[in-house]
Amino acid sequence: LSVDDFVETDGGNHNIRVYQNRGFNAAHHGLSAQPMFGGPVYFIRNLVYNVPWGGAIKTGGSNPAGVLAYHNTFIAENSNTSGLSNAHYRNNLFIGTNHPKKPVLRQLNHTSYSSTDYNGYRVNDNSLPKFMWGVPEGKMRDFESVEYGEYRSLDEFRRKTGQEEHGVILDTDIFEKMILPDPATPHVGYASDSVDFRLKRGSAAVDAGLAMPNINDGYSGSAPDLGALELGSDTVVYGPRVE
């Protein structure tokens, strides 16, 4: 439970690693890199649930650089990622909560080589574009005049930007047990045992990821699974240990 963000790497410089954390009920964001002075900061295999006023990863407003997010499960939109550089997202799950004022992805990049691929999305049932993405046009870097493009589907986003060539659309039925936090009641907290982040066998997130040496070695199927928990992997113990 937090009144701001679960984990903040704000003001960091190089080689920062945030991995295998579980966060429930933060008022603002799950993971924060606001700012990050060069990076890399690695966000790996974290679980985030219920961040009603923010989003999955906070980077907006401070121009962080070197943000790498791999194999996280976010029951949240990634909607506050404006103004970052050299950012690369792979094998994550971004599960939209049907927030009326958020797309599932909104990211403005100051570098043309920022990238996102092999991620899974549950898009929101609202009137907004499903994806918003901006990169410098005709140059490698632009810190002043980048604008968002708006895309109504993953196919349109992929076709017009070249991003998410291997991305997939999915829903909460990929999990053993999942209820979406209600954006209409942001003051409500949820118990950590009210959901089960484990993937169902045969679901759209299984074997849908990219093999990444030293990140997801030892995956069990034909390819790594999306999200924080590989199907059939050992149970992760969160919080205090008794021994």
mmCIF file of N, CA and C in Angstrom, residues 107-215:
data_model
loop_
_atom_site.group_PDB
_atom_site.id
_atom_site.type_symbol
_atom_site.label_atom_id
_atom_site.label_comp_id
_atom_site.label_asym_id
_atom_site.label_seq_id
_atom_site.Cartn_x
_atom_site.Cartn_y
_atom_site.Cartn_z
ATOM 1 N N GLN A 107 3.094 6.692 -25.110
ATOM 2 C CA GLN A 107 4.536 6.862 -24.924
ATOM 3 C C GLN A 107 5.087 7.841 -25.946
ATOM 4 N N LEU A 108 5.747 8.877 -25.450
ATOM 5 C CA LEU A 108 6.404 9.860 -26.303
ATOM 6 C C LEU A 108 7.906 9.748 -26.093
ATOM 7 N N ASN A 109 8.637 9.498 -27.185
ATOM 8 C CA ASN A 109 10.064 9.210 -27.126
ATOM 9 C C ASN A 109 10.879 10.352 -27.726
ATOM 10 N N HIS A 110 11.966 10.712 -27.062
ATOM 11 C CA HIS A 110 12.878 11.713 -27.615
ATOM 12 C C HIS A 110 13.920 11.091 -28.540
ATOM 13 N N THR A 111 14.000 9.764 -28.582
ATOM 14 C CA THR A 111 14.953 9.077 -29.451
ATOM 15 C C THR A 111 14.201 8.163 -30.408
ATOM 16 N N SER A 112 14.631 8.169 -31.651
ATOM 17 C CA SER A 112 13.938 7.383 -32.676
ATOM 18 C C SER A 112 14.156 5.892 -32.503
ATOM 19 N N TYR A 113 15.165 5.492 -31.730
ATOM 20 C CA TYR A 113 15.492 4.077 -31.591
ATOM 21 C C TYR A 113 14.874 3.439 -30.345
ATOM 22 N N SER A 114 14.058 4.156 -29.601
ATOM 23 C CA SER A 114 13.273 3.494 -28.555
ATOM 24 C C SER A 114 12.360 2.451 -29.209
ATOM 25 N N SER A 115 12.048 1.389 -28.475
ATOM 26 C CA SER A 115 11.307 0.302 -29.117
ATOM 27 C C SER A 115 10.425 -0.435 -28.124
ATOM 28 N N THR A 116 9.384 -1.045 -28.665
ATOM 29 C CA THR A 116 8.513 -1.908 -27.875
ATOM 30 C C THR A 116 8.064 -3.071 -28.752
ATOM 31 N N ASP A 117 8.190 -4.298 -28.236
ATOM 32 C CA ASP A 117 7.826 -5.481 -29.016
ATOM 33 C C ASP A 117 7.655 -6.668 -28.071
ATOM 34 N N TYR A 118 6.972 -7.683 -28.562
ATOM 35 C CA TYR A 118 6.715 -8.919 -27.818
ATOM 36 C C TYR A 118 5.974 -8.646 -26.500
ATOM 37 N N ASN A 119 5.118 -7.657 -26.488
ATOM 38 C CA ASN A 119 4.308 -7.392 -25.305
ATOM 39 C C ASN A 119 2.860 -7.796 -25.554
ATOM 40 N N GLY A 120 2.138 -8.063 -24.474
ATOM 41 C CA GLY A 120 0.723 -8.393 -24.561
ATOM 42 C C GLY A 120 -0.117 -7.291 -23.954
ATOM 43 N N TYR A 121 -1.251 -6.985 -24.606
ATOM 44 C CA TYR A 121 -2.087 -5.864 -24.186
ATOM 45 C C TYR A 121 -3.546 -6.290 -24.062
ATOM 46 N N ARG A 122 -4.177 -5.811 -23.013
ATOM 47 C CA ARG A 122 -5.635 -5.786 -22.953
ATOM 48 C C ARG A 122 -6.040 -4.330 -23.140
ATOM 49 N N VAL A 123 -6.688 -4.020 -24.258
ATOM 50 C CA VAL A 123 -7.029 -2.627 -24.556
ATOM 51 C C VAL A 123 -8.290 -2.223 -23.801
ATOM 52 N N ASN A 124 -8.404 -0.933 -23.539
ATOM 53 C CA ASN A 124 -9.533 -0.415 -22.769
ATOM 54 C C ASN A 124 -10.777 -0.245 -23.626
ATOM 55 N N ASP A 125 -11.903 -0.471 -23.001
ATOM 56 C CA ASP A 125 -13.196 -0.261 -23.649
ATOM 57 C C ASP A 125 -13.624 1.185 -23.403
ATOM 58 N N ASN A 126 -13.020 2.099 -24.170
ATOM 59 C CA ASN A 126 -13.388 3.511 -24.092
ATOM 60 C C ASN A 126 -13.256 4.118 -25.482
ATOM 61 N N SER A 127 -13.541 5.396 -25.604
ATOM 62 C CA SER A 127 -13.571 6.045 -26.915
ATOM 63 C C SER A 127 -12.217 6.581 -27.351
ATOM 64 N N LEU A 128 -11.191 6.418 -26.539
ATOM 65 C CA LEU A 128 -9.868 6.947 -26.854
ATOM 66 C C LEU A 128 -9.135 6.052 -27.852
ATOM 67 N N PRO A 129 -8.075 6.572 -28.489
ATOM 68 C CA PRO A 129 -7.189 5.680 -29.239
ATOM 69 C C PRO A 129 -6.652 4.596 -28.307
ATOM 70 N N LYS A 130 -6.411 3.427 -28.845
ATOM 71 C CA LYS A 130 -5.915 2.335 -28.013
ATOM 72 C C LYS A 130 -4.421 2.473 -27.741
ATOM 73 N N PHE A 131 -3.697 3.053 -28.703
ATOM 74 C CA PHE A 131 -2.254 3.226 -28.579
ATOM 75 C C PHE A 131 -1.887 4.641 -29.013
ATOM 76 N N MET A 132 -0.973 5.274 -28.278
ATOM 77 C CA MET A 132 -0.420 6.577 -28.649
ATOM 78 C C MET A 132 1.095 6.481 -28.547
ATOM 79 N N TRP A 133 1.779 6.893 -29.617
ATOM 80 C CA TRP A 133 3.233 6.687 -29.704
ATOM 81 C C TRP A 133 3.834 7.836 -30.498
ATOM 82 N N GLY A 134 4.906 8.411 -29.994
ATOM 83 C CA GLY A 134 5.575 9.482 -30.714
ATOM 84 C C GLY A 134 7.076 9.284 -30.726
ATOM 85 N N VAL A 135 7.690 9.515 -31.874
ATOM 86 C CA VAL A 135 9.145 9.461 -32.026
ATOM 87 C C VAL A 135 9.586 10.614 -32.921
ATOM 88 N N PRO A 136 10.865 11.017 -32.853
ATOM 89 C CA PRO A 136 11.355 12.056 -33.759
ATOM 90 C C PRO A 136 11.205 11.631 -35.216
ATOM 91 N N GLU A 137 10.814 12.565 -36.038
ATOM 92 C CA GLU A 137 10.662 12.304 -37.466
ATOM 93 C C GLU A 137 11.910 12.762 -38.217
ATOM 94 N N GLY A 138 12.571 11.816 -38.895
ATOM 95 C CA GLY A 138 13.706 12.158 -39.731
ATOM 96 C C GLY A 138 14.972 12.509 -38.992
ATOM 97 N N LYS A 139 15.048 12.218 -37.717
ATOM 98 C CA LYS A 139 16.254 12.500 -36.946
ATOM 99 C C LYS A 139 16.361 11.499 -35.806
ATOM 100 N N MET A 140 17.564 11.380 -35.264
ATOM 101 C CA MET A 140 17.788 10.417 -34.195
ATOM 102 C C MET A 140 17.253 10.897 -32.853
ATOM 103 N N ARG A 141 17.381 12.207 -32.584
ATOM 104 C CA ARG A 141 16.962 12.759 -31.299
ATOM 105 C C ARG A 141 16.194 14.053 -31.516
ATOM 106 N N ASP A 142 15.203 14.281 -30.677
ATOM 107 C CA ASP A 142 14.442 15.532 -30.703
ATOM 108 C C ASP A 142 13.838 15.723 -29.314
ATOM 109 N N PHE A 143 14.264 16.753 -28.618
ATOM 110 C CA PHE A 143 13.808 16.990 -27.254
ATOM 111 C C PHE A 143 12.789 18.121 -27.161
ATOM 112 N N GLU A 144 12.259 18.556 -28.312
ATOM 113 C CA GLU A 144 11.373 19.716 -28.281
ATOM 114 C C GLU A 144 10.052 19.529 -29.015
ATOM 115 N N SER A 145 10.042 18.853 -30.151
ATOM 116 C CA SER A 145 8.875 18.950 -31.034
ATOM 117 C C SER A 145 8.229 17.617 -31.399
ATOM 118 N N VAL A 146 8.479 16.553 -30.634
ATOM 119 C CA VAL A 146 7.868 15.261 -30.938
ATOM 120 C C VAL A 146 6.378 15.305 -30.592
ATOM 121 N N GLU A 147 5.559 14.723 -31.468
ATOM 122 C CA GLU A 147 4.122 14.677 -31.234
ATOM 123 C C GLU A 147 3.629 13.229 -31.260
ATOM 124 N N TYR A 148 2.521 13.002 -30.584
ATOM 125 C CA TYR A 148 1.923 11.675 -30.559
ATOM 126 C C TYR A 148 1.230 11.347 -31.876
ATOM 127 N N GLY A 149 1.351 10.089 -32.296
ATOM 128 C CA GLY A 149 0.436 9.510 -33.260
ATOM 129 C C GLY A 149 -0.609 8.707 -32.506
ATOM 130 N N GLU A 150 -1.798 8.612 -33.074
ATOM 131 C CA GLU A 150 -2.901 7.916 -32.416
ATOM 132 C C GLU A 150 -3.349 6.734 -33.267
ATOM 133 N N TYR A 151 -3.570 5.580 -32.615
ATOM 134 C CA TYR A 151 -3.848 4.348 -33.335
ATOM 135 C C TYR A 151 -5.002 3.606 -32.658
ATOM 136 N N ARG A 152 -5.953 3.175 -33.472
ATOM 137 C CA ARG A 152 -7.184 2.585 -32.958
ATOM 138 C C ARG A 152 -7.106 1.079 -32.753
ATOM 139 N N SER A 153 -6.011 0.477 -33.160
ATOM 140 C CA SER A 153 -5.859 -0.969 -32.984
ATOM 141 C C SER A 153 -4.380 -1.309 -32.953
ATOM 142 N N LEU A 154 -4.068 -2.504 -32.467
ATOM 143 C CA LEU A 154 -2.686 -2.963 -32.488
ATOM 144 C C LEU A 154 -2.197 -3.114 -33.915
ATOM 145 N N ASP A 155 -3.039 -3.585 -34.814
ATOM 146 C CA ASP A 155 -2.641 -3.735 -36.210
ATOM 147 C C ASP A 155 -2.259 -2.392 -36.821
ATOM 148 N N GLU A 156 -3.046 -1.361 -36.561
ATOM 149 C CA GLU A 156 -2.720 -0.034 -37.093
ATOM 150 C C GLU A 156 -1.434 0.497 -36.470
ATOM 151 N N PHE A 157 -1.277 0.323 -35.183
ATOM 152 C CA PHE A 157 -0.058 0.749 -34.495
ATOM 153 C C PHE A 157 1.165 0.064 -35.087
ATOM 154 N N ARG A 158 1.072 -1.234 -35.299
ATOM 155 C CA ARG A 158 2.176 -2.006 -35.867
ATOM 156 C C ARG A 158 2.495 -1.550 -37.285
ATOM 157 N N ARG A 159 1.455 -1.385 -38.093
ATOM 158 C CA ARG A 159 1.636 -1.053 -39.505
ATOM 159 C C ARG A 159 2.249 0.333 -39.701
ATOM 160 N N LYS A 160 1.845 1.288 -38.892
ATOM 161 C CA LYS A 160 2.263 2.673 -39.110
ATOM 162 C C LYS A 160 3.536 3.070 -38.364
ATOM 163 N N THR A 161 3.930 2.286 -37.364
ATOM 164 C CA THR A 161 5.126 2.649 -36.598
ATOM 165 C C THR A 161 6.253 1.630 -36.704
ATOM 166 N N GLY A 162 5.934 0.394 -37.084
ATOM 167 C CA GLY A 162 6.937 -0.656 -37.069
ATOM 168 C C GLY A 162 7.168 -1.257 -35.694
ATOM 169 N N GLN A 163 6.458 -0.761 -34.686
ATOM 170 C CA GLN A 163 6.573 -1.313 -33.337
ATOM 171 C C GLN A 163 5.624 -2.506 -33.166
ATOM 172 N N GLU A 164 5.896 -3.292 -32.140
ATOM 173 C CA GLU A 164 5.050 -4.432 -31.759
ATOM 174 C C GLU A 164 4.763 -5.377 -32.926
ATOM 175 N N GLU A 165 5.801 -5.703 -33.667
ATOM 176 C CA GLU A 165 5.644 -6.678 -34.751
ATOM 177 C C GLU A 165 5.153 -8.018 -34.215
ATOM 178 N N HIS A 166 5.536 -8.340 -32.982
ATOM 179 C CA HIS A 166 5.151 -9.620 -32.391
ATOM 180 C C HIS A 166 4.219 -9.443 -31.194
ATOM 181 N N GLY A 167 3.675 -8.253 -31.003
ATOM 182 C CA GLY A 167 2.764 -8.012 -29.895
ATOM 183 C C GLY A 167 1.436 -8.723 -30.088
ATOM 184 N N VAL A 168 0.722 -8.944 -28.980
ATOM 185 C CA VAL A 168 -0.553 -9.660 -29.038
ATOM 186 C C VAL A 168 -1.605 -8.939 -28.195
ATOM 187 N N ILE A 169 -2.847 -9.098 -28.621
ATOM 188 C CA ILE A 169 -3.991 -8.655 -27.837
ATOM 189 C C ILE A 169 -4.522 -9.852 -27.050
ATOM 190 N N LEU A 170 -4.818 -9.645 -25.784
ATOM 191 C CA LEU A 170 -5.307 -10.732 -24.947
ATOM 192 C C LEU A 170 -6.259 -10.168 -23.899
ATOM 193 N N ASP A 171 -6.680 -11.011 -22.958
ATOM 194 C CA ASP A 171 -7.648 -10.571 -21.953
ATOM 195 C C ASP A 171 -7.323 -11.238 -20.622
ATOM 196 N N THR A 172 -8.138 -10.966 -19.632
ATOM 197 C CA THR A 172 -7.861 -11.471 -18.291
ATOM 198 C C THR A 172 -7.979 -12.983 -18.181
ATOM 199 N N ASP A 173 -8.554 -13.631 -19.192
ATOM 200 C CA ASP A 173 -8.681 -15.089 -19.128
ATOM 201 C C ASP A 173 -7.355 -15.808 -19.334
ATOM 202 N N ILE A 174 -6.258 -15.075 -19.546
ATOM 203 C CA ILE A 174 -4.939 -15.708 -19.600
ATOM 204 C C ILE A 174 -4.463 -16.115 -18.209
ATOM 205 N N PHE A 175 -5.062 -15.527 -17.168
ATOM 206 C CA PHE A 175 -4.620 -15.774 -15.796
ATOM 207 C C PHE A 175 -5.476 -16.843 -15.119
ATOM 208 N N GLU A 176 -4.906 -17.461 -14.095
ATOM 209 C CA GLU A 176 -5.671 -18.422 -13.304
ATOM 210 C C GLU A 176 -6.858 -17.754 -12.618
ATOM 211 N N LYS A 177 -6.656 -16.536 -12.128
ATOM 212 C CA LYS A 177 -7.745 -15.790 -11.501
ATOM 213 C C LYS A 177 -7.416 -14.308 -11.571
ATOM 214 N N MET A 178 -8.302 -13.533 -12.174
ATOM 215 C CA MET A 178 -8.031 -12.107 -12.287
ATOM 216 C C MET A 178 -9.331 -11.315 -12.286
ATOM 217 N N ILE A 179 -9.397 -10.326 -11.429
ATOM 218 C CA ILE A 179 -10.441 -9.312 -11.482
ATOM 219 C C ILE A 179 -9.754 -7.974 -11.699
ATOM 220 N N LEU A 180 -10.366 -7.123 -12.485
ATOM 221 C CA LEU A 180 -9.766 -5.823 -12.745
ATOM 222 C C LEU A 180 -10.108 -4.856 -11.620
ATOM 223 N N PRO A 181 -9.136 -4.067 -11.161
ATOM 224 C CA PRO A 181 -9.479 -2.996 -10.234
ATOM 225 C C PRO A 181 -10.407 -2.003 -10.917
ATOM 226 N N ASP A 182 -11.340 -1.465 -10.167
ATOM 227 C CA ASP A 182 -12.366 -0.591 -10.729
ATOM 228 C C ASP A 182 -11.888 0.859 -10.711
ATOM 229 N N PRO A 183 -11.655 1.474 -11.878
ATOM 230 C CA PRO A 183 -11.190 2.866 -11.892
ATOM 231 C C PRO A 183 -12.212 3.852 -11.346
ATOM 232 N N ALA A 184 -13.462 3.435 -11.232
ATOM 233 C CA ALA A 184 -14.494 4.320 -10.684
ATOM 234 C C ALA A 184 -14.422 4.431 -9.164
ATOM 235 N N THR A 185 -13.689 3.525 -8.522
ATOM 236 C CA THR A 185 -13.538 3.554 -7.061
ATOM 237 C C THR A 185 -12.053 3.492 -6.702
ATOM 238 N N PRO A 186 -11.301 4.554 -6.996
ATOM 239 C CA PRO A 186 -9.847 4.514 -6.812
ATOM 240 C C PRO A 186 -9.404 4.399 -5.359
ATOM 241 N N HIS A 187 -10.302 4.662 -4.415
ATOM 242 C CA HIS A 187 -9.957 4.584 -2.996
ATOM 243 C C HIS A 187 -9.994 3.160 -2.461
ATOM 244 N N VAL A 188 -10.507 2.218 -3.220
ATOM 245 C CA VAL A 188 -10.649 0.838 -2.748
ATOM 246 C C VAL A 188 -9.319 0.102 -2.853
ATOM 247 N N GLY A 189 -8.949 -0.613 -1.794
ATOM 248 C CA GLY A 189 -7.772 -1.460 -1.820
ATOM 249 C C GLY A 189 -8.145 -2.910 -2.057
ATOM 250 N N TYR A 190 -7.200 -3.678 -2.604
ATOM 251 C CA TYR A 190 -7.447 -5.079 -2.944
ATOM 252 C C TYR A 190 -6.427 -5.957 -2.229
ATOM 253 N N ALA A 191 -6.879 -7.098 -1.760
ATOM 254 C CA ALA A 191 -5.994 -8.046 -1.089
ATOM 255 C C ALA A 191 -5.139 -8.779 -2.112
ATOM 256 N N SER A 192 -3.919 -9.101 -1.724
ATOM 257 C CA SER A 192 -3.004 -9.755 -2.656
ATOM 258 C C SER A 192 -3.454 -11.156 -3.033
ATOM 259 N N ASP A 193 -4.293 -11.783 -2.203
ATOM 260 C CA ASP A 193 -4.772 -13.124 -2.537
ATOM 261 C C ASP A 193 -6.096 -13.106 -3.300
ATOM 262 N N SER A 194 -6.532 -11.916 -3.724
ATOM 263 C CA SER A 194 -7.786 -11.830 -4.480
ATOM 264 C C SER A 194 -7.598 -12.165 -5.950
ATOM 265 N N VAL A 195 -6.345 -12.230 -6.402
ATOM 266 C CA VAL A 195 -6.048 -12.574 -7.791
ATOM 267 C C VAL A 195 -4.911 -13.583 -7.825
ATOM 268 N N ASP A 196 -4.756 -14.234 -8.974
ATOM 269 C CA ASP A 196 -3.690 -15.212 -9.181
ATOM 270 C C ASP A 196 -3.037 -14.894 -10.520
ATOM 271 N N PHE A 197 -1.799 -14.411 -10.484
ATOM 272 C CA PHE A 197 -1.109 -13.954 -11.684
ATOM 273 C C PHE A 197 -0.564 -15.092 -12.547
ATOM 274 N N ARG A 198 -0.646 -16.320 -12.098
ATOM 275 C CA ARG A 198 -0.125 -17.426 -12.895
ATOM 276 C C ARG A 198 -0.909 -17.552 -14.201
ATOM 277 N N LEU A 199 -0.201 -17.929 -15.257
ATOM 278 C CA LEU A 199 -0.823 -18.059 -16.570
ATOM 279 C C LEU A 199 -1.504 -19.411 -16.716
ATOM 280 N N LYS A 200 -2.601 -19.407 -17.449
ATOM 281 C CA LYS A 200 -3.264 -20.655 -17.800
ATOM 282 C C LYS A 200 -2.529 -21.330 -18.953
ATOM 283 N N ARG A 201 -2.421 -22.611 -18.861
ATOM 284 C CA ARG A 201 -1.799 -23.376 -19.937
ATOM 285 C C ARG A 201 -2.589 -23.179 -21.235
ATOM 286 N N GLY A 202 -1.875 -22.924 -22.335
ATOM 287 C CA GLY A 202 -2.513 -22.733 -23.625
ATOM 288 C C GLY A 202 -3.043 -21.336 -23.876
ATOM 289 N N SER A 203 -2.861 -20.417 -22.946
ATOM 290 C CA SER A 203 -3.365 -19.055 -23.139
ATOM 291 C C SER A 203 -2.471 -18.276 -24.098
ATOM 292 N N ALA A 204 -2.960 -17.122 -24.526
ATOM 293 C CA ALA A 204 -2.266 -16.329 -25.550
ATOM 294 C C ALA A 204 -0.928 -15.779 -25.084
ATOM 295 N N ALA A 205 -0.676 -15.754 -23.777
ATOM 296 C CA ALA A 205 0.593 -15.239 -23.264
ATOM 297 C C ALA A 205 1.685 -16.299 -23.195
ATOM 298 N N VAL A 206 1.308 -17.563 -23.306
ATOM 299 C CA VAL A 206 2.262 -18.662 -23.175
ATOM 300 C C VAL A 206 3.050 -18.827 -24.472
ATOM 301 N N ASP A 207 4.371 -18.923 -24.343
ATOM 302 C CA ASP A 207 5.281 -19.114 -25.485
ATOM 303 C C ASP A 207 5.200 -17.967 -26.492
ATOM 304 N N ALA A 208 4.832 -16.774 -26.055
ATOM 305 C CA ALA A 208 4.669 -15.633 -26.964
ATOM 306 C C ALA A 208 5.791 -14.617 -26.852
ATOM 307 N N GLY A 209 6.827 -14.921 -26.062
ATOM 308 C CA GLY A 209 7.867 -13.945 -25.798
ATOM 309 C C GLY A 209 9.123 -14.139 -26.623
ATOM 310 N N LEU A 210 10.073 -13.261 -26.368
ATOM 311 C CA LEU A 210 11.377 -13.256 -27.029
ATOM 312 C C LEU A 210 12.417 -13.848 -26.089
ATOM 313 N N ALA A 211 13.225 -14.784 -26.590
ATOM 314 C CA ALA A 211 14.320 -15.328 -25.796
ATOM 315 C C ALA A 211 15.398 -14.263 -25.620
ATOM 316 N N MET A 212 15.791 -14.015 -24.375
ATOM 317 C CA MET A 212 16.759 -12.968 -24.044
ATOM 318 C C MET A 212 17.811 -13.567 -23.121
ATOM 319 N N PRO A 213 19.015 -13.807 -23.609
ATOM 320 C CA PRO A 213 20.057 -14.418 -22.780
ATOM 321 C C PRO A 213 20.271 -13.661 -21.470
ATOM 322 N N ASN A 214 20.398 -14.438 -20.388
ATOM 323 C CA ASN A 214 20.618 -13.931 -19.030
ATOM 324 C C ASN A 214 19.387 -13.262 -18.424
ATOM 325 N N ILE A 215 18.301 -13.166 -19.180
ATOM 326 C CA ILE A 215 17.059 -12.605 -18.654
ATOM 327 C C ILE A 215 16.027 -13.705 -18.434
#
